[in-house]
CSV table of C-alpha atoms in Angstrom, one decimal:
chain,number,residue,atom,x,y,z
W,1,MET,CA,93.1,2.8,237.4
W,2,HIS,CA,95.3,0.3,239.4
W,3,ASN,CA,92.8,0.9,242.7
W,4,ARG,CA,89.5,1.4,240.7
W,5,TYR,CA,89.5,-1.6,238.3
W,6,GLU,CA,89.0,-4.4,238.5
W,7,ALA,CA,89.8,-6.1,235.1
W,8,VAL,CA,93.0,-3.1,235.2
W,9,ARG,CA,95.2,-5.4,238.4
W,10,GLU,CA,94.1,-9.1,236.8
W,11,THR,CA,95.3,-7.8,232.7
W,12,LEU,CA,98.6,-6.5,235.0
W,13,SER,CA,99.0,-9.7,236.4
W,14,ARG,CA,99.0,-11.6,233.8
W,15,ILE,CA,101.7,-8.9,232.0
W,16,ASP,CA,103.5,-9.0,235.7
W,17,LYS,CA,103.4,-13.0,235.2
W,18,ALA,CA,105.3,-12.8,231.8
W,19,ALA,CA,107.8,-10.7,232.0
W,20,GLN,CA,108.2,-13.0,235.7
W,21,GLU,CA,108.9,-15.9,233.0
W,22,MET,CA,110.6,-13.7,230.7
W,23,GLY,CA,113.4,-12.7,233.7
W,24,LEU,CA,112.0,-9.5,233.5
W,25,PRO,CA,110.9,-7.2,236.3
W,26,ASN,CA,107.4,-6.5,237.6
W,27,ILE,CA,106.2,-4.2,235.9
W,28,SER,CA,103.3,-3.2,237.9
W,29,ALA,CA,105.6,-2.0,241.0
W,30,ARG,CA,107.0,-0.3,238.2
W,31,LEU,CA,103.8,2.0,237.2
W,32,VAL,CA,101.9,1.1,240.4
W,33,GLU,CA,104.7,1.6,243.2
W,34,PRO,CA,106.5,5.1,244.0
W,35,ASN,CA,109.7,5.1,244.0
W,36,GLU,CA,110.1,1.8,241.3
W,37,MET,CA,110.8,3.3,238.6
W,38,SER,CA,115.0,4.6,239.9
W,39,ASP,CA,115.9,2.0,238.0
W,40,ARG,CA,117.9,2.1,234.7
W,41,ARG,CA,115.3,-0.3,232.1
W,42,GLY,CA,115.8,-2.2,230.1
W,43,PRO,CA,113.8,-1.6,225.7
W,44,GLU,CA,112.4,-5.1,226.4
W,45,VAL,CA,110.6,-3.6,229.8
W,46,GLN,CA,109.4,-0.2,228.5
W,47,TYR,CA,107.7,-2.0,226.0
W,48,LEU,CA,105.5,-3.8,229.1
W,49,GLU,CA,105.1,-0.9,230.8
W,50,ILE,CA,103.4,1.2,228.0
W,51,PHE,CA,102.0,-2.0,226.9
W,52,ALA,CA,100.4,-2.2,230.6
W,53,VAL,CA,98.8,1.3,230.7
W,54,SER,CA,97.5,0.8,226.7
W,55,ILE,CA,95.9,-2.0,227.5
W,56,ALA,CA,94.7,-0.6,231.4
W,57,THR,CA,94.0,2.5,229.1
W,58,HIS,CA,91.3,0.7,227.1
W,59,HIS,CA,89.7,-1.7,230.4
W,60,MET,CA,89.3,2.4,231.9
W,61,LEU,CA,87.3,2.6,228.2
W,62,ILE,CA,85.6,-0.2,228.2
W,63,ALA,CA,84.0,0.0,232.1
W,64,GLU,CA,82.9,3.8,232.0
W,65,GLY,CA,80.4,2.7,228.2
W,66,ALA,CA,83.1,3.0,225.7
W,67,LYS,CA,82.2,0.7,222.7
W,68,PRO,CA,85.0,1.6,220.3
W,69,ILE,CA,84.2,0.5,216.2
W,70,ALA,CA,87.8,0.0,215.3
W,71,ILE,CA,91.2,-0.1,217.6
W,72,VAL,CA,94.3,0.8,216.1
W,73,GLY,CA,97.8,0.3,217.0
W,74,GLN,CA,101.1,2.0,215.1
W,75,SER,CA,104.6,-0.4,214.8
W,76,ILE,CA,104.2,-2.6,218.1
W,77,GLY,CA,101.1,-1.4,219.2
W,78,GLU,CA,99.8,-2.9,216.9
W,79,LEU,CA,100.5,-5.5,219.6
W,80,TRP,CA,98.4,-3.9,222.2
W,81,ALA,CA,95.5,-3.3,218.9
W,82,LEU,CA,95.4,-7.0,219.3
W,83,ALA,CA,95.3,-7.6,222.9
W,84,ALA,CA,93.0,-5.9,223.3
W,85,ALA,CA,90.3,-6.1,221.2
W,86,GLY,CA,91.2,-9.7,222.3
W,87,HIS,CA,92.8,-11.7,218.9
W,88,LEU,CA,95.6,-12.0,221.0
W,89,SER,CA,96.0,-13.3,225.0
W,90,VAL,CA,98.2,-10.1,227.3
W,91,GLU,CA,100.5,-13.3,227.6
W,92,ASP,CA,101.3,-13.7,223.9
W,93,ALA,CA,101.0,-10.6,223.1
W,94,ALA,CA,104.1,-9.1,226.2
W,95,ARG,CA,105.9,-12.5,224.9
W,96,LEU,CA,105.9,-11.0,221.2
W,97,ALA,CA,106.7,-7.8,222.0
W,98,VAL,CA,110.3,-9.2,223.9
W,99,ALA,CA,110.8,-12.1,221.7
W,100,ARG,CA,110.9,-8.4,218.5
W,101,SER,CA,112.9,-6.8,221.3
W,102,GLN,CA,115.6,-9.0,220.8
W,103,VAL,CA,115.7,-9.8,217.6
W,104,LEU,CA,116.4,-5.6,216.8
W,105,THR,CA,119.0,-5.8,219.5
W,106,ARG,CA,120.8,-8.6,218.0
W,107,GLN,CA,121.4,-7.2,214.4
W,108,SER,CA,122.4,-3.7,216.7
W,109,TRP,CA,121.3,-1.7,213.7
W,110,GLY,CA,123.2,2.1,214.0
W,111,GLY,CA,120.2,3.8,212.5
W,112,LYS,CA,117.7,6.4,213.4
W,113,MET,CA,114.1,8.0,212.5
W,114,LEU,CA,113.8,11.1,211.6
W,115,ALA,CA,110.3,13.1,211.9
W,116,VAL,CA,110.0,15.6,209.0
W,117,GLY,CA,106.9,18.3,208.6
W,118,VAL,CA,105.8,17.8,205.1
W,119,ASP,CA,104.1,15.5,203.5
W,120,GLY,CA,104.7,12.2,202.1
W,121,ARG,CA,105.7,12.8,199.0
W,122,ARG,CA,108.2,15.3,199.9
W,123,ALA,CA,109.8,13.6,202.1
W,124,GLU,CA,109.8,11.0,200.1
W,125,SER,CA,111.3,12.2,197.1
W,126,LEU,CA,114.0,14.2,199.7
W,127,ALA,CA,114.9,10.3,200.2
W,128,GLU,CA,115.7,9.4,197.4
W,129,LEU,CA,118.4,12.2,196.7
W,130,ILE,CA,120.2,10.6,198.9
W,131,ASN,CA,119.9,6.7,197.2
W,132,HIS,CA,120.1,4.8,199.8
W,133,PRO,CA,118.3,1.5,199.6
W,134,HIS,CA,117.9,1.1,203.9
W,135,LEU,CA,117.0,5.1,203.9
W,136,VAL,CA,112.9,5.3,203.0
W,137,LEU,CA,110.3,7.4,204.2
W,138,ALA,CA,108.8,4.6,207.0
W,139,CYS,CA,105.7,6.2,208.3
W,140,GLU,CA,102.7,8.7,206.8
W,141,ASN,CA,101.8,9.5,209.7
W,142,ALA,CA,99.9,13.6,208.5
W,143,PRO,CA,98.8,15.7,206.0
W,144,ARG,CA,102.2,17.8,207.4
W,145,GLN,CA,104.6,15.1,209.1
W,146,SER,CA,106.6,11.9,208.0
W,147,VAL,CA,109.2,9.5,208.9
W,148,ILE,CA,112.1,8.5,207.0
W,149,SER,CA,114.1,5.9,208.8
W,150,GLY,CA,117.7,5.3,207.7
W,151,PRO,CA,121.8,4.3,208.5
W,152,GLU,CA,122.4,7.4,211.1
W,153,ALA,CA,125.1,9.1,209.0
W,154,LEU,CA,122.1,9.7,206.3
W,155,ILE,CA,120.0,10.6,209.0
W,156,GLU,CA,122.1,13.3,209.4
W,157,HIS,CA,122.4,14.1,205.8
W,158,VAL,CA,118.8,14.4,205.8
W,159,GLU,CA,118.7,16.2,208.3
W,160,ARG,CA,120.5,19.1,206.9
W,161,VAL,CA,119.1,19.3,203.5
W,162,ALA,CA,116.1,19.3,205.4
W,163,ASP,CA,117.1,22.5,207.8
W,164,ALA,CA,118.7,24.2,204.6
W,165,LEU,CA,114.6,24.0,202.6
W,166,GLY,CA,113.2,25.4,205.8
W,167,TRP,CA,111.3,22.4,207.1
W,168,PRO,CA,111.4,21.5,210.6
W,169,SER,CA,112.4,17.6,211.8
W,170,LEU,CA,113.4,16.0,214.6
W,171,GLN,CA,115.2,12.7,215.5
W,172,LEU,CA,113.1,10.8,217.1
W,173,ASP,CA,113.9,9.0,220.3
W,174,VAL,CA,114.1,5.6,219.9
W,175,PRO,CA,114.9,2.2,221.3
W,176,HIS,CA,114.7,0.4,218.0
W,177,PRO,CA,114.6,2.3,214.6
W,178,THR,CA,112.3,-0.2,212.0
W,179,HIS,CA,109.5,0.6,209.0
W,180,THR,CA,113.1,0.5,206.1
W,181,PRO,CA,114.7,-2.4,204.0
W,182,ALA,CA,117.8,-3.1,206.6
W,183,MET,CA,115.0,-4.8,209.2
W,184,ALA,CA,114.9,-7.9,206.6
W,185,GLN,CA,117.5,-9.9,208.7
W,186,ALA,CA,115.7,-8.9,212.1
W,187,ALA,CA,112.7,-9.9,210.4
W,188,ARG,CA,114.1,-13.5,209.7
W,189,ASP,CA,115.4,-14.2,212.9
W,190,LEU,CA,112.1,-13.3,214.5
W,191,ARG,CA,110.2,-15.7,211.6
W,192,GLU,CA,112.4,-18.1,212.5
W,193,SER,CA,112.6,-17.6,216.6
W,194,ALA,CA,108.8,-15.6,217.5
W,195,PRO,CA,106.5,-18.3,219.8
W,196,ARG,CA,103.9,-19.4,217.8
W,197,VAL,CA,101.0,-18.4,219.7
W,198,PRO,CA,97.2,-18.9,219.1
W,199,TYR,CA,95.2,-16.2,217.7
W,200,GLY,CA,91.0,-16.0,218.3
W,201,ALA,CA,88.3,-13.7,216.4
W,202,GLY,CA,88.7,-11.3,219.4
W,203,ARG,CA,84.9,-8.7,219.7
W,204,TRP,CA,85.6,-5.6,217.5
W,205,ARG,CA,88.2,-4.5,214.5
W,206,VAL,CA,91.4,-3.8,214.4
W,207,CYS,CA,93.5,-1.6,211.3
W,208,SER,CA,96.6,-1.7,210.2
W,209,PRO,CA,98.1,1.1,208.8
W,210,TRP,CA,100.7,-1.2,208.1
W,211,LEU,CA,98.8,-4.1,206.2
W,212,GLY,CA,96.3,-1.3,204.7
W,213,ARG,CA,93.2,-3.5,205.8
W,214,ASP,CA,91.5,-5.3,208.7
W,215,VAL,CA,93.8,-8.4,210.5
W,216,GLY,CA,91.0,-11.5,209.1
W,217,ASP,CA,93.1,-14.2,209.6
W,218,ASP,CA,97.0,-13.1,209.9
W,219,ASP,CA,100.0,-15.3,211.6
W,220,PRO,CA,100.7,-12.9,214.3
W,221,VAL,CA,103.8,-13.4,214.4
W,222,GLU,CA,104.1,-12.6,210.3
W,223,LEU,CA,101.9,-9.1,211.5
W,224,VAL,CA,105.4,-8.4,213.5
W,225,ALA,CA,107.7,-8.9,211.8
W,226,GLY,CA,106.2,-7.6,208.4
W,227,ALA,CA,105.6,-4.5,209.8
W,228,LEU,CA,109.9,-4.3,210.4
W,229,THR,CA,110.3,-3.6,206.9
W,230,SER,CA,106.8,-2.5,206.0
W,231,ARG,CA,106.5,1.5,205.6
W,232,VAL,CA,103.6,2.9,207.7
W,233,ARG,CA,100.5,4.4,206.4
W,234,MET,CA,98.8,6.1,210.0
W,235,LEU,CA,97.1,9.2,207.5
W,236,HIS,CA,95.4,6.8,204.8
W,237,THR,CA,94.0,5.0,207.8
W,238,ILE,CA,92.9,7.4,209.7
W,239,ARG,CA,91.5,9.7,207.0
W,240,GLU,CA,89.8,6.0,205.9
W,241,LEU,CA,87.7,5.6,209.4
W,242,HIS,CA,86.3,9.0,209.3
W,243,ALA,CA,84.5,8.4,206.4
W,244,ALA,CA,83.3,5.0,207.4
W,245,GLY,CA,81.1,7.5,210.5
W,246,ALA,CA,84.1,7.8,213.2
W,247,ASP,CA,84.3,11.1,214.3
W,248,ALA,CA,86.4,10.6,217.8
W,249,PHE,CA,89.0,8.3,218.6
W,250,VAL,CA,90.5,8.3,222.2
W,251,GLU,CA,94.6,7.8,222.7
W,252,CYS,CA,95.5,4.8,225.0
W,253,GLY,CA,99.2,6.5,225.9
W,254,GLU,CA,100.3,8.9,228.4
W,255,TRP,CA,100.1,11.9,225.7
W,256,PRO,CA,99.6,12.8,222.6
W,257,VAL,CA,101.1,11.9,219.8
W,258,VAL,CA,99.6,9.8,217.7
W,259,THR,CA,95.5,12.2,217.9
W,260,LYS,CA,97.6,15.3,217.1
W,261,PHE,CA,98.3,13.3,213.9
W,262,VAL,CA,94.4,13.1,214.2
W,263,GLU,CA,93.7,16.8,214.5
W,264,ALA,CA,95.8,17.4,211.7
W,265,SER,CA,94.6,15.2,209.4
W,266,ILE,CA,90.8,15.6,209.6
W,267,PRO,CA,90.2,19.4,210.9
W,268,GLY,CA,87.6,19.2,214.2
W,269,VAL,CA,87.1,15.4,215.0
W,270,ARG,CA,87.1,14.9,218.7
W,271,CYS,CA,90.2,13.0,220.3
W,272,LEU,CA,91.0,12.6,224.1
W,273,VAL,CA,94.1,11.6,225.7
W,274,PRO,CA,92.4,9.9,229.0
W,275,LEU,CA,95.6,10.0,231.1
W,276,SER,CA,96.6,13.8,230.1
W,277,GLU,CA,93.9,15.2,231.0
W,278,SER,CA,93.5,16.1,235.2
W,279,ASP,CA,90.4,13.4,235.8
W,280,PRO,CA,90.6,10.6,232.8
W,281,VAL,CA,87.5,8.9,234.4
W,282,GLU,CA,85.4,12.5,234.2
W,283,ALA,CA,87.0,13.2,230.4
W,284,VAL,CA,85.5,9.5,229.5
W,285,ARG,CA,81.9,10.0,230.8
W,286,ALA,CA,82.3,13.9,229.2
W,287,LEU,CA,83.1,11.5,225.4
W,288,VAL,CA,80.3,8.5,226.1
W,289,ALA,CA,78.0,10.9,227.3
W,290,ASP,CA,78.2,13.2,224.2
W,291,SER,CA,78.6,10.3,222.3
W,292,THR,CA,75.2,9.8,223.5
W,293,GLY,CA,73.8,13.6,223.3
W,294,GLY,CA,74.2,13.6,226.6
W,295,GLY,CA,76.2,16.4,227.1
W,296,PRO,CA,79.1,19.1,226.4
W,297,PHE,CA,82.4,18.0,224.5
W,298,ARG,CA,84.9,19.9,222.1
W,299,SER,CA,88.2,18.2,221.0
W,300,ARG,CA,92.0,20.8,222.0
W,301,LEU,CA,93.1,21.3,219.3
W,302,SER,CA,96.6,21.9,218.8
W,303,ALA,CA,97.7,25.3,217.8
W,304,PRO,CA,98.9,25.5,213.7
W,305,SER,CA,102.5,25.7,213.0
W,306,GLY,CA,103.6,29.5,212.1
W,307,ASN,CA,106.4,28.2,209.1
W,308,GLY,CA,103.4,26.7,206.7
W,309,HIS,CA,104.6,23.6,207.6
W,310,GLY,CA,103.3,20.3,210.2
W,311,PRO,CA,104.6,20.6,213.7
W,312,VAL,CA,107.1,17.6,214.3
W,313,VAL,CA,106.8,16.1,218.0
W,314,ARG,CA,108.7,14.4,220.3
W,315,VAL,CA,107.5,11.1,220.2
W,316,SER,CA,109.7,7.9,221.7
W,317,GLU,CA,108.3,4.3,221.0
W,318,PRO,CA,108.4,2.3,223.9
W,319,THR,CA,106.7,5.9,221.4
W,320,PRO,CA,97.5,0.2,220.9
W,321,ALA,CA,86.6,-8.7,213.8
W,322,GLY,CA,83.7,-9.4,213.9
W,323,SER,CA,80.3,-6.8,213.8
W,324,VAL,CA,80.1,-5.0,217.4
W,325,ALA,CA,78.1,-2.1,218.8
W,326,THR,CA,78.9,1.6,217.7
W,327,LEU,CA,78.6,4.5,219.8
W,328,PRO,CA,76.3,6.8,217.9
W,329,ALA,CA,79.0,9.0,217.2
W,330,PRO,CA,82.0,6.4,216.7
W,331,VAL,CA,84.5,6.1,219.0
W,332,SER,CA,88.8,4.8,217.6
W,333,TYR,CA,91.3,3.3,220.1
W,334,VAL,CA,94.9,4.8,219.0
W,335,ALA,CA,98.0,2.7,220.5
W,336,PRO,CA,101.1,3.9,221.7
W,337,VAL,CA,103.8,4.8,218.7
W,338,PRO,CA,106.9,5.9,217.5
């Protein structure tokens, strides 16, 4: 994509400029040049790398004729969605992502996030059974996948109970566990220390899974801070978009994560993760052609689990208005998520 699209090169250059100003390494070189990923990376670099991948994929989609009716991000992915939609500059999204990471690192909370292969109601009941204010249902991802966030020792208790009940579970490899009231101090610090950034109208809708609505004239710092302590309802956002006419979802990440939630929530819906295809550009062209009636496209649904519960997917967090032209088969983007 870097070689093919000028918009990708220009955007990565802007991310590099912001990274340099913050004392971070050149992000595009780490992604484009051979042998540039050998050194260890902190969470700030990881977030910016995933941001670069997401925004580059978005530019490729637009260049090949995709016209989204909405862009969706989960957790820090909402920042990528705002930048992709044009509500927020690329540089300001990078600065806010780093500021968010820094306040979470300073808080240094000993928490974990656990994916459990059951619906949100049962996952919430499991968290409530232990009865700790910081142990909560953090994410409702799919009908049979939820995420519980809380102190590490309590998450281990939850994991043992889930195993006794026959519920599949997996601790998530995320640099900063979030979406729990335990993050209140980090949210306050972010509101006080993050740079205030200009916010524009944008080209496309951005749907917020934690707000439960489209993003309007919300303050970007408040959006990022509020999400730290709030539950993410991706399942509800996916279903609302589908009810409004979206029947094709494209994930701007390196591998299927949110699209697995989509397929589990809306059987038969069309999903595409371009970077997981052998030829990302041709895969996008096939989707666009099919959306305009010019060619076939079939999603590759993951097989259901054999135990009656949902799959538990290993993911990593860095794991993304006004009227717009839409394809006859509209496309919704999703950004990488925890």
